[in-house]
Coordinates of C-alpha atoms (C1' of nucleotides) in Angstrom, one line a residue:
Chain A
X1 CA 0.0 15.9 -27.6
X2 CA 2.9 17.8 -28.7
X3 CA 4.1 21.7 -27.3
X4 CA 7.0 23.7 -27.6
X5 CA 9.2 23.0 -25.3
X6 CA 10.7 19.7 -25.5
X7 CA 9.2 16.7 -24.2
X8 CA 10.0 13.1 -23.4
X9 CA 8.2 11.7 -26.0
X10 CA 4.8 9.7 -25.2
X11 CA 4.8 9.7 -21.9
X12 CA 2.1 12.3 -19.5
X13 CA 0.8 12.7 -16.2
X14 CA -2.3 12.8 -15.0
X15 CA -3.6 13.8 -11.8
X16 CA -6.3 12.8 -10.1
X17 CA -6.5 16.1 -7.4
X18 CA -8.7 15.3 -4.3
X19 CA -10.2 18.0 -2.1
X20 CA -12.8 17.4 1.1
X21 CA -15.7 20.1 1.0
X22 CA -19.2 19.9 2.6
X23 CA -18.4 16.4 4.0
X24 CA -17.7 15.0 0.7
X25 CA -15.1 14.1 -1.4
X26 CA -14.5 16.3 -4.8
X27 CA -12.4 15.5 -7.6
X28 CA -11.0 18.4 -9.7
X29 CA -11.8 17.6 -13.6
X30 CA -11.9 19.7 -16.7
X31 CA -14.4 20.5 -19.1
X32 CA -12.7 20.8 -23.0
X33 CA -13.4 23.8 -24.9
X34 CA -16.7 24.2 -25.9
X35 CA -17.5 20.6 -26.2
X36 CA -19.4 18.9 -22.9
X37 CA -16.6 16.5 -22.5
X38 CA -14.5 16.5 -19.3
X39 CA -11.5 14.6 -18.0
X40 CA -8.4 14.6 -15.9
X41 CA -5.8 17.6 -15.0
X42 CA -2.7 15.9 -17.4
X43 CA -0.1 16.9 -19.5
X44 CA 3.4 15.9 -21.0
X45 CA 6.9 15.4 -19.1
X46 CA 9.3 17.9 -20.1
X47 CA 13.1 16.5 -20.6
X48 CA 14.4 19.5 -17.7
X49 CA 11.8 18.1 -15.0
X50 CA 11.6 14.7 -12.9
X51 CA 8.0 13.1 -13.3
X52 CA 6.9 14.1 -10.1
X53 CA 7.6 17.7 -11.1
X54 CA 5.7 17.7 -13.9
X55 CA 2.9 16.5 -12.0
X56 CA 3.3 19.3 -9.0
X57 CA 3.4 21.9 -12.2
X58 CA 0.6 20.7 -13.8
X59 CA -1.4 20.8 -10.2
X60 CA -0.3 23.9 -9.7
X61 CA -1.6 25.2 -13.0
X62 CA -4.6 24.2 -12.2
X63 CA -5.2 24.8 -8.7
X64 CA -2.9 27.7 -8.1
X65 CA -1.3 26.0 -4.5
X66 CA 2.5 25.1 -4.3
X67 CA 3.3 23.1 -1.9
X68 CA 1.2 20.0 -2.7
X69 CA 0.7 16.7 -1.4
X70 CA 1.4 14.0 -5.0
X71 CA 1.5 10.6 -4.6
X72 CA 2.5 8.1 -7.8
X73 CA -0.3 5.1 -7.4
X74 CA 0.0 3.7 -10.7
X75 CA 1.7 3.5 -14.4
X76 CA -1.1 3.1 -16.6
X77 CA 0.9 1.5 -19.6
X78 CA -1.5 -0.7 -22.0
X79 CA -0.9 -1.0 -25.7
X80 CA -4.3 0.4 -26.2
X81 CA -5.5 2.5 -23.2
X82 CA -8.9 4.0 -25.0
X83 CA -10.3 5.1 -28.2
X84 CA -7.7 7.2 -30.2
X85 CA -10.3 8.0 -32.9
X86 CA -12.9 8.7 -30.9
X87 CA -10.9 11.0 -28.8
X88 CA -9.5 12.7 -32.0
X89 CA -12.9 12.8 -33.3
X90 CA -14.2 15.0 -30.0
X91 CA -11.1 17.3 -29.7
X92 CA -10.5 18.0 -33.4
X93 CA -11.3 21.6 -32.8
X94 CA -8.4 22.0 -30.3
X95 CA -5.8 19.5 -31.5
X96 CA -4.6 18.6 -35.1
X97 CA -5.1 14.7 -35.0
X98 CA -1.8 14.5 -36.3
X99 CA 0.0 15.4 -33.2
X100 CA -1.2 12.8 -30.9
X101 CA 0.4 10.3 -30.1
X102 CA -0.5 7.0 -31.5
X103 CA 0.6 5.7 -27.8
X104 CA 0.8 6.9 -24.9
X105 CA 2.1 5.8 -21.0
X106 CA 0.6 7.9 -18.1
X107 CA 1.7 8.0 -14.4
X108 CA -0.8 8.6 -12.2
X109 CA -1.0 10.9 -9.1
X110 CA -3.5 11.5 -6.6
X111 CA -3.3 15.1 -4.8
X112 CA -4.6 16.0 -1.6
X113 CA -5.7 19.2 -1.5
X114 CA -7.3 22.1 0.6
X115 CA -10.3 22.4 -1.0
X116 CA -10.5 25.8 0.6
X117 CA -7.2 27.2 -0.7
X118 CA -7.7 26.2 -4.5
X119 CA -8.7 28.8 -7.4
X120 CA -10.0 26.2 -10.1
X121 CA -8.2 27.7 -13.3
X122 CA -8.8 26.5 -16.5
X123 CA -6.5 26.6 -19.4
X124 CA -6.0 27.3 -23.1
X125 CA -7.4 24.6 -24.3
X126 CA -10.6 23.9 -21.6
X127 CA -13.4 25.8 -20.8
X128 CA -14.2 25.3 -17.3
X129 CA -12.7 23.7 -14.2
X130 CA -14.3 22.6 -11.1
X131 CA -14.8 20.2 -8.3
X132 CA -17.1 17.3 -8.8
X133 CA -18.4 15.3 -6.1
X134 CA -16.6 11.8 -6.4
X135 CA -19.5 9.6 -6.0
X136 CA -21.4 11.4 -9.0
X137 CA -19.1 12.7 -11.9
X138 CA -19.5 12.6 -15.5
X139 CA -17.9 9.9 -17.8
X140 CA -14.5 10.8 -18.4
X141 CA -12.3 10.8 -21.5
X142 CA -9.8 8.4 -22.1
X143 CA -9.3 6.0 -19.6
X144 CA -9.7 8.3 -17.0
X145 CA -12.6 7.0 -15.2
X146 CA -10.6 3.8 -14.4
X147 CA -7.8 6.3 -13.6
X148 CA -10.4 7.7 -10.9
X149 CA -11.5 4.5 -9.5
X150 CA -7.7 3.1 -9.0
X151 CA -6.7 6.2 -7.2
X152 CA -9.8 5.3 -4.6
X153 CA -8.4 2.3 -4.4
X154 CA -4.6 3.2 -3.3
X155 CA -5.8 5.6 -1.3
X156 CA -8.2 3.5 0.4
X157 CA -5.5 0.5 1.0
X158 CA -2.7 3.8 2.2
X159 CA -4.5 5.4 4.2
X160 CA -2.4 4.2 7.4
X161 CA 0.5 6.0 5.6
X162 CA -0.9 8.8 4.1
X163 CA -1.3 12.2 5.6
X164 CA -4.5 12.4 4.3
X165 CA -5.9 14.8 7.4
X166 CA -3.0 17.2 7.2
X167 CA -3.7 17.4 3.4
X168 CA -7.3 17.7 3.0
X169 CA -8.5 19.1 6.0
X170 CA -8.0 22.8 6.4
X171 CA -6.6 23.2 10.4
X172 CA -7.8 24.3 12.9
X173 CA -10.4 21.4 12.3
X174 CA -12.8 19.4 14.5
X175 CA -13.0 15.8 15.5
X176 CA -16.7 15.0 13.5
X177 CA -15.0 16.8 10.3
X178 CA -12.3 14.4 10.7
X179 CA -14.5 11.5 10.9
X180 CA -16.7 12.3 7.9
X181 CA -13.4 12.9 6.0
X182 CA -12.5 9.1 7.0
X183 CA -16.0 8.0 6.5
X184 CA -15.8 9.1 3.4
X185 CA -12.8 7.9 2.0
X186 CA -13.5 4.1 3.6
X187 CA -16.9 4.2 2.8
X188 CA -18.5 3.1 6.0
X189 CA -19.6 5.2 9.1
X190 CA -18.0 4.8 12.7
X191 CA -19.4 5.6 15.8
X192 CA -18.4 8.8 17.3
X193 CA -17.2 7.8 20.4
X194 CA -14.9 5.2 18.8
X195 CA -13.9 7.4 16.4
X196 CA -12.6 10.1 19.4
X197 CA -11.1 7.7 21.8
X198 CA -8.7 5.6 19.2
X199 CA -7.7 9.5 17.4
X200 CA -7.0 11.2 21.0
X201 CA -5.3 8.1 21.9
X202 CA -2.9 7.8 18.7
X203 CA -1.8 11.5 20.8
X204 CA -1.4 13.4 17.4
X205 CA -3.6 16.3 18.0
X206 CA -3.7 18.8 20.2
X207 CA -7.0 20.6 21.4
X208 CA -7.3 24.2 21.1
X209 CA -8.4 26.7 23.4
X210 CA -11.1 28.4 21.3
X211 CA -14.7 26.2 19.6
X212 CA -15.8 26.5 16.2
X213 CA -19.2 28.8 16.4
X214 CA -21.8 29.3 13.9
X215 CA -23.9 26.0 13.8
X216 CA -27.5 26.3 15.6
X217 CA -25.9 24.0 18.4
X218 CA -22.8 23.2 20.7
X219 CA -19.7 24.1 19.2
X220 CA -17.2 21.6 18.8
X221 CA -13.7 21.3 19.6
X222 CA -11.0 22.6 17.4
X223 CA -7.8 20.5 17.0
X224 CA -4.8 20.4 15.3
X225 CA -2.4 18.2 14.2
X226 CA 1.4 18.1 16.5
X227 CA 3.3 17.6 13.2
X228 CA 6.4 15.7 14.7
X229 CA 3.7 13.0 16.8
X230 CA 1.6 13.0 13.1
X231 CA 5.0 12.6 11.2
X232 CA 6.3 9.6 13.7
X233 CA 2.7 8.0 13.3
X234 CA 2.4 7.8 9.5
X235 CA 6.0 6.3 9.5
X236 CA 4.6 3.7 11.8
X237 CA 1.4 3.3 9.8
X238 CA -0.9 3.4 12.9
X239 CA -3.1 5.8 11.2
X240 CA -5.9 3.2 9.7
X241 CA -9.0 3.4 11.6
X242 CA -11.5 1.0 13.2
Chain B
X1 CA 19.7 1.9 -24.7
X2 CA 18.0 1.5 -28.4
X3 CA 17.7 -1.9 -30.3
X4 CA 16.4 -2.8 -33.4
X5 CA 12.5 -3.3 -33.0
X6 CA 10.7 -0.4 -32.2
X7 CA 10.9 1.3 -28.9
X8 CA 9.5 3.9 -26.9
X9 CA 12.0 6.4 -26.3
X10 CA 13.7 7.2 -22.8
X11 CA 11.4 4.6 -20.8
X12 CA 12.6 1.6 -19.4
X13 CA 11.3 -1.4 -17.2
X14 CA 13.6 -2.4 -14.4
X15 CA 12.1 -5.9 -11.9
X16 CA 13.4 -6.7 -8.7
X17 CA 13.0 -10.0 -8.9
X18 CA 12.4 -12.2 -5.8
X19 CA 13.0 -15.7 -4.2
X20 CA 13.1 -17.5 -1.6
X21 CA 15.9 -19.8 -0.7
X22 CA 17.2 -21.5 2.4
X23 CA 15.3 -19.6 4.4
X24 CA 16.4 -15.9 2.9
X25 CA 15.3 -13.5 0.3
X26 CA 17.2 -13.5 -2.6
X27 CA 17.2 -11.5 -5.9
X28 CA 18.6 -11.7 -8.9
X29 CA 20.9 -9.7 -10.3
X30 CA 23.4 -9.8 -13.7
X31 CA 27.2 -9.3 -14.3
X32 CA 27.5 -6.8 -17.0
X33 CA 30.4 -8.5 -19.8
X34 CA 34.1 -8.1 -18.8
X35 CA 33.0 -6.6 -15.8
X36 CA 32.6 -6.9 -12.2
X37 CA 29.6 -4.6 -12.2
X38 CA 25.9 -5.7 -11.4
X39 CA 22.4 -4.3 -11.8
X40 CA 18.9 -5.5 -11.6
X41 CA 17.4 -7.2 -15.1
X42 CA 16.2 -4.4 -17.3
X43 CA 15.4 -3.3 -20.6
X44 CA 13.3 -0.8 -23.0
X45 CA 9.5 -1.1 -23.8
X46 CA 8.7 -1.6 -27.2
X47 CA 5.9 0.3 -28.8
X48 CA 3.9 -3.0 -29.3
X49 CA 3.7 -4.4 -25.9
X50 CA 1.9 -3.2 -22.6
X51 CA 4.3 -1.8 -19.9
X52 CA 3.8 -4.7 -17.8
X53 CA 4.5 -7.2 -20.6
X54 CA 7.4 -5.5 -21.1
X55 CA 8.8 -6.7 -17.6
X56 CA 7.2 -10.2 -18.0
X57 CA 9.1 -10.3 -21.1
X58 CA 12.5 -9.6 -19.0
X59 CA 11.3 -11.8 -16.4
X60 CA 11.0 -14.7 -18.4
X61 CA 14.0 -14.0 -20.6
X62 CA 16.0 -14.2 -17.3
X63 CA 13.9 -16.6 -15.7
X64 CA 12.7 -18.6 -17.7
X65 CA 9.1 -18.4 -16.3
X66 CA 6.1 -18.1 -17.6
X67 CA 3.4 -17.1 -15.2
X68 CA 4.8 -14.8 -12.9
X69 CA 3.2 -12.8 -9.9
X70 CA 4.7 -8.8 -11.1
X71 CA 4.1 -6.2 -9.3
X72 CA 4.2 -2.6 -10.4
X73 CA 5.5 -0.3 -7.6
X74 CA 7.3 2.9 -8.4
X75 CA 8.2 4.7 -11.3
X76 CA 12.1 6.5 -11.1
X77 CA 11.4 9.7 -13.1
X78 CA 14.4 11.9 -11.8
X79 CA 15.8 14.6 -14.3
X80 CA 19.2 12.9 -12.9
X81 CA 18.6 9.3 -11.2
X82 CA 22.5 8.4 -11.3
X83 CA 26.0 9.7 -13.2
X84 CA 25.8 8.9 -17.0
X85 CA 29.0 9.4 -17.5
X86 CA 30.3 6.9 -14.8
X87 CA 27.7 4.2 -16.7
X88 CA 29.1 5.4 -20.4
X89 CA 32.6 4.8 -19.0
X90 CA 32.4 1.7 -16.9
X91 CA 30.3 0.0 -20.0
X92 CA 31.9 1.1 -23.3
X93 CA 32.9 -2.2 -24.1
X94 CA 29.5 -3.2 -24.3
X95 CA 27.2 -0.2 -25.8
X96 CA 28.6 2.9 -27.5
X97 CA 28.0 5.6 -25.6
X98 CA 26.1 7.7 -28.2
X99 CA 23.7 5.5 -27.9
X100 CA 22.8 6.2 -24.4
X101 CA 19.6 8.7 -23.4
X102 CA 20.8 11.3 -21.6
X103 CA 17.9 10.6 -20.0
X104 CA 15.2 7.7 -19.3
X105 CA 12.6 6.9 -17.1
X106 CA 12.3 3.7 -15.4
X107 CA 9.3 1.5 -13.9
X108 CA 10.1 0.1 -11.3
X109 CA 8.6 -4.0 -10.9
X110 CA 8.8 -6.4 -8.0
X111 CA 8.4 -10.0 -8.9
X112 CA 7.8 -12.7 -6.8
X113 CA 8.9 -16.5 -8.3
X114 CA 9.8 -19.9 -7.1
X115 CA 13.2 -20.0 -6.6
X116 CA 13.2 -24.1 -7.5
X117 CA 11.7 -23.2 -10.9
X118 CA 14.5 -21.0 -12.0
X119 CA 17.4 -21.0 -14.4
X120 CA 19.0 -18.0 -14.4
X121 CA 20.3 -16.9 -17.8
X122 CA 22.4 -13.8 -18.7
X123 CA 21.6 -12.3 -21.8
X124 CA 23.8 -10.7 -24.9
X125 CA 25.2 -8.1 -22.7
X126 CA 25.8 -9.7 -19.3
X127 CA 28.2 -12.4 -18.8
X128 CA 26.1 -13.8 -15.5
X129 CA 22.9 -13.9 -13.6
X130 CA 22.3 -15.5 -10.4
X131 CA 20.7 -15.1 -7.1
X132 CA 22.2 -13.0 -4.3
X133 CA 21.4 -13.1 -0.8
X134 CA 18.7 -9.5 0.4
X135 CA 20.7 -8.7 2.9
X136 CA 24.4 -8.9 1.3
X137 CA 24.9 -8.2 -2.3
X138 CA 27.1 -5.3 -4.1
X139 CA 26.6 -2.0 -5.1
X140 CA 24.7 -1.6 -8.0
X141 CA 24.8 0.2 -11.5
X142 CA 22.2 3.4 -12.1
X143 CA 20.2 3.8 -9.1
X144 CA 19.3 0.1 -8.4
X145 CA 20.2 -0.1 -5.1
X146 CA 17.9 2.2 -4.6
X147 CA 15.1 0.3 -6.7
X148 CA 15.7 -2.9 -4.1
X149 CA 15.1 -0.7 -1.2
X150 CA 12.5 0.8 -2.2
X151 CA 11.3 -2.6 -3.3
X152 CA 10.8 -4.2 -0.2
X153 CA 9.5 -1.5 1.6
X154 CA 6.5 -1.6 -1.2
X155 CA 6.5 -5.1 -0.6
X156 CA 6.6 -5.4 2.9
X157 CA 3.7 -2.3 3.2
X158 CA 1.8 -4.2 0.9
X159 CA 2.4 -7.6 2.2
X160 CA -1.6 -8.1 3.3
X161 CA -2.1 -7.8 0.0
X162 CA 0.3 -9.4 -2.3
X163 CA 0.4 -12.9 -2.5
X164 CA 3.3 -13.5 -1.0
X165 CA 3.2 -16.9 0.3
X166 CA 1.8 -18.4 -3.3
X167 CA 4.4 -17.2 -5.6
X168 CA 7.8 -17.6 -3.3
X169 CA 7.1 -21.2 -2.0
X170 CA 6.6 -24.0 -4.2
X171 CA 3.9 -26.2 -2.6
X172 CA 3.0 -27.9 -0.8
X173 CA 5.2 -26.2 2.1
X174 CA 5.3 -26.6 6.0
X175 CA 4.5 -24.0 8.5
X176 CA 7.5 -23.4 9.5
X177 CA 8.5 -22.2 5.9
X178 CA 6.2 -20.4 5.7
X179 CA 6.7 -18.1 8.6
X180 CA 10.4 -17.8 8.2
X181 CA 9.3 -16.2 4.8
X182 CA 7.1 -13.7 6.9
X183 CA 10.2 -13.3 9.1
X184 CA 12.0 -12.5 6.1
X185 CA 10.4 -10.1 4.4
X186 CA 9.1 -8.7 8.0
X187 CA 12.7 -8.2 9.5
X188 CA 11.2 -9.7 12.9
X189 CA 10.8 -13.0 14.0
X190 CA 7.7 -14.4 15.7
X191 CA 6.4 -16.7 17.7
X192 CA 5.2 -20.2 16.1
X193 CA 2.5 -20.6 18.3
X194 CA 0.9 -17.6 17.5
X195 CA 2.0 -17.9 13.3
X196 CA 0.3 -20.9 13.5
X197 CA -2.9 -20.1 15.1
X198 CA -3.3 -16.9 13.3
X199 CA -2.5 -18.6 9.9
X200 CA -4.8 -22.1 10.3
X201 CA -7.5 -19.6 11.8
X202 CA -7.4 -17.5 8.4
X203 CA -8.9 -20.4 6.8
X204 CA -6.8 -20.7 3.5
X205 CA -3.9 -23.8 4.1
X206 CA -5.1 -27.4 3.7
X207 CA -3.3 -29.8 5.9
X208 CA -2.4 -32.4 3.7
X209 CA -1.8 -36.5 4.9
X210 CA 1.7 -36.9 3.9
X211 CA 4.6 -34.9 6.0
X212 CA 8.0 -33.8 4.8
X213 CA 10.8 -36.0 5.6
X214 CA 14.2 -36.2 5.5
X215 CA 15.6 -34.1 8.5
X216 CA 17.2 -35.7 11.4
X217 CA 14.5 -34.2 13.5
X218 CA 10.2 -34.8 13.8
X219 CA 8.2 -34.5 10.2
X220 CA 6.8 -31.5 9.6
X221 CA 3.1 -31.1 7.8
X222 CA 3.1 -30.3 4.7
X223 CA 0.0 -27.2 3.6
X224 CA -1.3 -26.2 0.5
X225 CA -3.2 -22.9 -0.2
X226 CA -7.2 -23.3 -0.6
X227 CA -7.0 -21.0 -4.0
X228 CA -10.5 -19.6 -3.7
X229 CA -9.9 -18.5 -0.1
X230 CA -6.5 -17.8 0.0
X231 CA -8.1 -15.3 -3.0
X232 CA -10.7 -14.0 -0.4
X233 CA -8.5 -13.3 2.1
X234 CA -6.6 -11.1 -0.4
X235 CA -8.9 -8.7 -1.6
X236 CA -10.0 -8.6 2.2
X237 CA -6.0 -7.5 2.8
X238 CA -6.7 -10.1 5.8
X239 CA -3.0 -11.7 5.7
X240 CA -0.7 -9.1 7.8
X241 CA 0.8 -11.0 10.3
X242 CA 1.3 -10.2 14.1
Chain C
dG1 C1' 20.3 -41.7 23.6
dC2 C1' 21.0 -37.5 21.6
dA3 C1' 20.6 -33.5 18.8
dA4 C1' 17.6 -30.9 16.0
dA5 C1' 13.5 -28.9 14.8
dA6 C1' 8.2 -29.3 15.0
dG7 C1' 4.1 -29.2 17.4
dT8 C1' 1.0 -27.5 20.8
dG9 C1' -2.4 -24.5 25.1
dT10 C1' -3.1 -21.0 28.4
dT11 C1' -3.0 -16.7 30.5
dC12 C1' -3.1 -11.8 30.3
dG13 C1' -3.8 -7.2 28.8
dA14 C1' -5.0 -4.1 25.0
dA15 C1' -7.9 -2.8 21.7
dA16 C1' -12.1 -3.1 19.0
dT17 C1' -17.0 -3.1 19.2
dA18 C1' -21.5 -2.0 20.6
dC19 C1' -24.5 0.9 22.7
dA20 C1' -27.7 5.8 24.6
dC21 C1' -28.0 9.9 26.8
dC22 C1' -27.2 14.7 28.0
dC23 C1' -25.2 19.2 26.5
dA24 C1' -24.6 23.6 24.0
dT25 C1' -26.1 26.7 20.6
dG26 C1' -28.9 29.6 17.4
dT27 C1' -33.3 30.5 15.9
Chain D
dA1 C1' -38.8 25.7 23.5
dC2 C1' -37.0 23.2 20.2
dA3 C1' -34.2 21.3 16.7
dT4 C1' -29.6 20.2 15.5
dG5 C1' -25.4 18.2 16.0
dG6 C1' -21.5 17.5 19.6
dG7 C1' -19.7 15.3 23.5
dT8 C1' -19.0 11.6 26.5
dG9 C1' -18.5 6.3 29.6
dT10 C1' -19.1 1.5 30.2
dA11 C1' -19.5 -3.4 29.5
dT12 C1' -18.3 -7.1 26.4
dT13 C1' -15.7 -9.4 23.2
dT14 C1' -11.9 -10.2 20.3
dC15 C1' -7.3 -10.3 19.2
dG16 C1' -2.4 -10.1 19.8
dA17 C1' 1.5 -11.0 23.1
dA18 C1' 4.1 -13.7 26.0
dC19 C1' 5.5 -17.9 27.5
dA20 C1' 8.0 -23.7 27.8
dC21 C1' 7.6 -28.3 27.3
dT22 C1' 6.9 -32.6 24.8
dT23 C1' 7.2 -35.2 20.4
dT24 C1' 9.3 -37.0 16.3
dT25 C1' 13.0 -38.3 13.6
dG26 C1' 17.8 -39.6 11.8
dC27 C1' 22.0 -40.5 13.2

DNA sequence: GCAAAAGTGTTCGAAATACACCCATGT
DNA sequence: ACATGGGTGTATTTCGAACACTTTTGC
């Protein structure tokens, strides 16, 4: 789709914006005006911003945070990437069929996000935004389910290398949230005491003085990442787990 | 850089393309016409081909390859990636620099080929294309320098999961070829006892009966990949060595 | 027979796995 | 007091690391 400003021509981003919240994984998506259709945060690259810039402001549109965690995973560059028609046909209201692209290319980031620091924002041309639980959201437009599943994937396979607990977890944070966080993401459980030894042994966090309180049983320890050791250890990639 | 069939504006394909020769990584690189200046194989993606066939199209027009293992792993999507004007000037002979984008986008490919199986050919606007040693070759046009380092740190992160061994070496191959590709691509050597225990225990070579011949020293065995596990072991991400 | 590279086995320590009970807290 | 989830230690097995000598071959 086409706006003002100028753009390099066929050629968007889309995002596929991860957050961690009630021991699950969420996926930010985007519900088009009032239609029940819902897809990826995306958008065009402007000619006076890199690609990953245009992904950071599109995120940030969306989510209102700045300093973000992007990561490219995947060009998604197919002659025919989904329906045009059909996709015309459903968002004829907002968009002239005229302006789209008959082809587009889209890079595609995943985000890490604080779930806890993010203000879902929809915009001019959708009706709602919010956080979707990744196991059990809607079928996407475009390609964008495939786009969802891919990003799993990387993740998944760069986990050793990603800073996925800095980025997702809000710190101070405690050693089962970190667990369920990993569990989550690999798709298996661990055992506890495992899990513990081989993350206090990797020396990257550092235990706090105070507990987390509220639950109706023992508190837990709060910890927090010592960014230098956490930095040195994704270089290495000795972050992957059991 | 624009041509005569239909192209998609400022986006461009560039492949690191890489084999394996006398025991050392090599890639292949052109000589620009009249000039002493080299880059990586490259070129535009035409509005009627997929992304990636737009790099197996380059491949093969340098290669002259058919099947080729391409990977996809970065795309360059700086506002600036290198000096414009240094490229205009250095190559006026060749393109008039009207014609350049001011500014283009580039995927970045890694391929990994049989270095017995290929004839390097320069094309319209390079006067020679042939294989350079990893470790010692010149400074590049644009940013591709930067592409080739990049390159093999995707490729070396990824290397439990790329099928390294079944695109660089033509089989069958002996073990000892084998690991001095690992070495290769790993920067560190190993020990053979160890290569060879961990790679026969994987499952995935077939010993065949005849051995290589020919040096003035004992015959080595010559292996063969069993496709359907060496598959396996891929998707598992089983073949990190050491 | 000699030079060059290939083949091979064992020991040791580290890390991964499996497993179950008690503790702290809020209601 | 009880229900809920958190914290912890040990034994076993597996895997990676280190290490050196003998064999085959062509000249």
């Amino acid at each position: 789709m086409k706006e003002a400003t100028a753009l390099i021509p066929q050629l968007t981003v889309d995002c596929i914006i991860l957050g961690f919240h009630d021991n699950q994984l969420r996926v930010l998506l985007l519900r088009w005006k009032d239609t029940s259709f819902w897809s990826l945060p995306g958008g065009p690259v402007r000619q006076t911003e890199s690609v990953d810039a245009a992904a950071t402001r599109i995120l940030r549109e969306r989510t209102g945070l700045g300093a973000i965690y992007l990561q490219q995973f995947r060009v998604f560059g197919d002659e025919v990437r989904y329906s045009l028609e059909e996709v015309q046909e459903k968002l004829k209201h907002i968009f002239d069929p005229a302006i789209w692209y008959k082809r587009a290319i889209s890079i595609g980031y995943y985000a890490l996000v604080d779930y806890s620091k993010v203000t879902p924002l929809p915009d001019a041309y959708t009706d709602e935004c919010r956080w979707w639980d990744i196991r059990d959201f809607p079928t996407l437009l475009f390609d964008h389910n495939h786009m969802v599943k891919l990003a799993l994937e990387a993740l998944r396979q760069q986990l050793s290398w990603q800073p996925v607990g800095n980025n997702l977890l809000p710190e101070p944070f405690t050693l089962p949230e970190l667990q369920r966080l990993y569990e989550t993401i690999l798709g298996r459980s661990m055992d506890p005491r495992n899990f513990q030894r081989k993350m206090l042994s990797l020396g990257i966090l550092e235990r706090l003085e105070t507990k987390r309180r509220g639950g109706a049983f023992r508190s837990p320890y709060l910890y927090r990442f010592i960014p230098e050791k956490y930095e040195a250890a994704l270089k290495e990639g000795n972050l992957m787990i059991l």
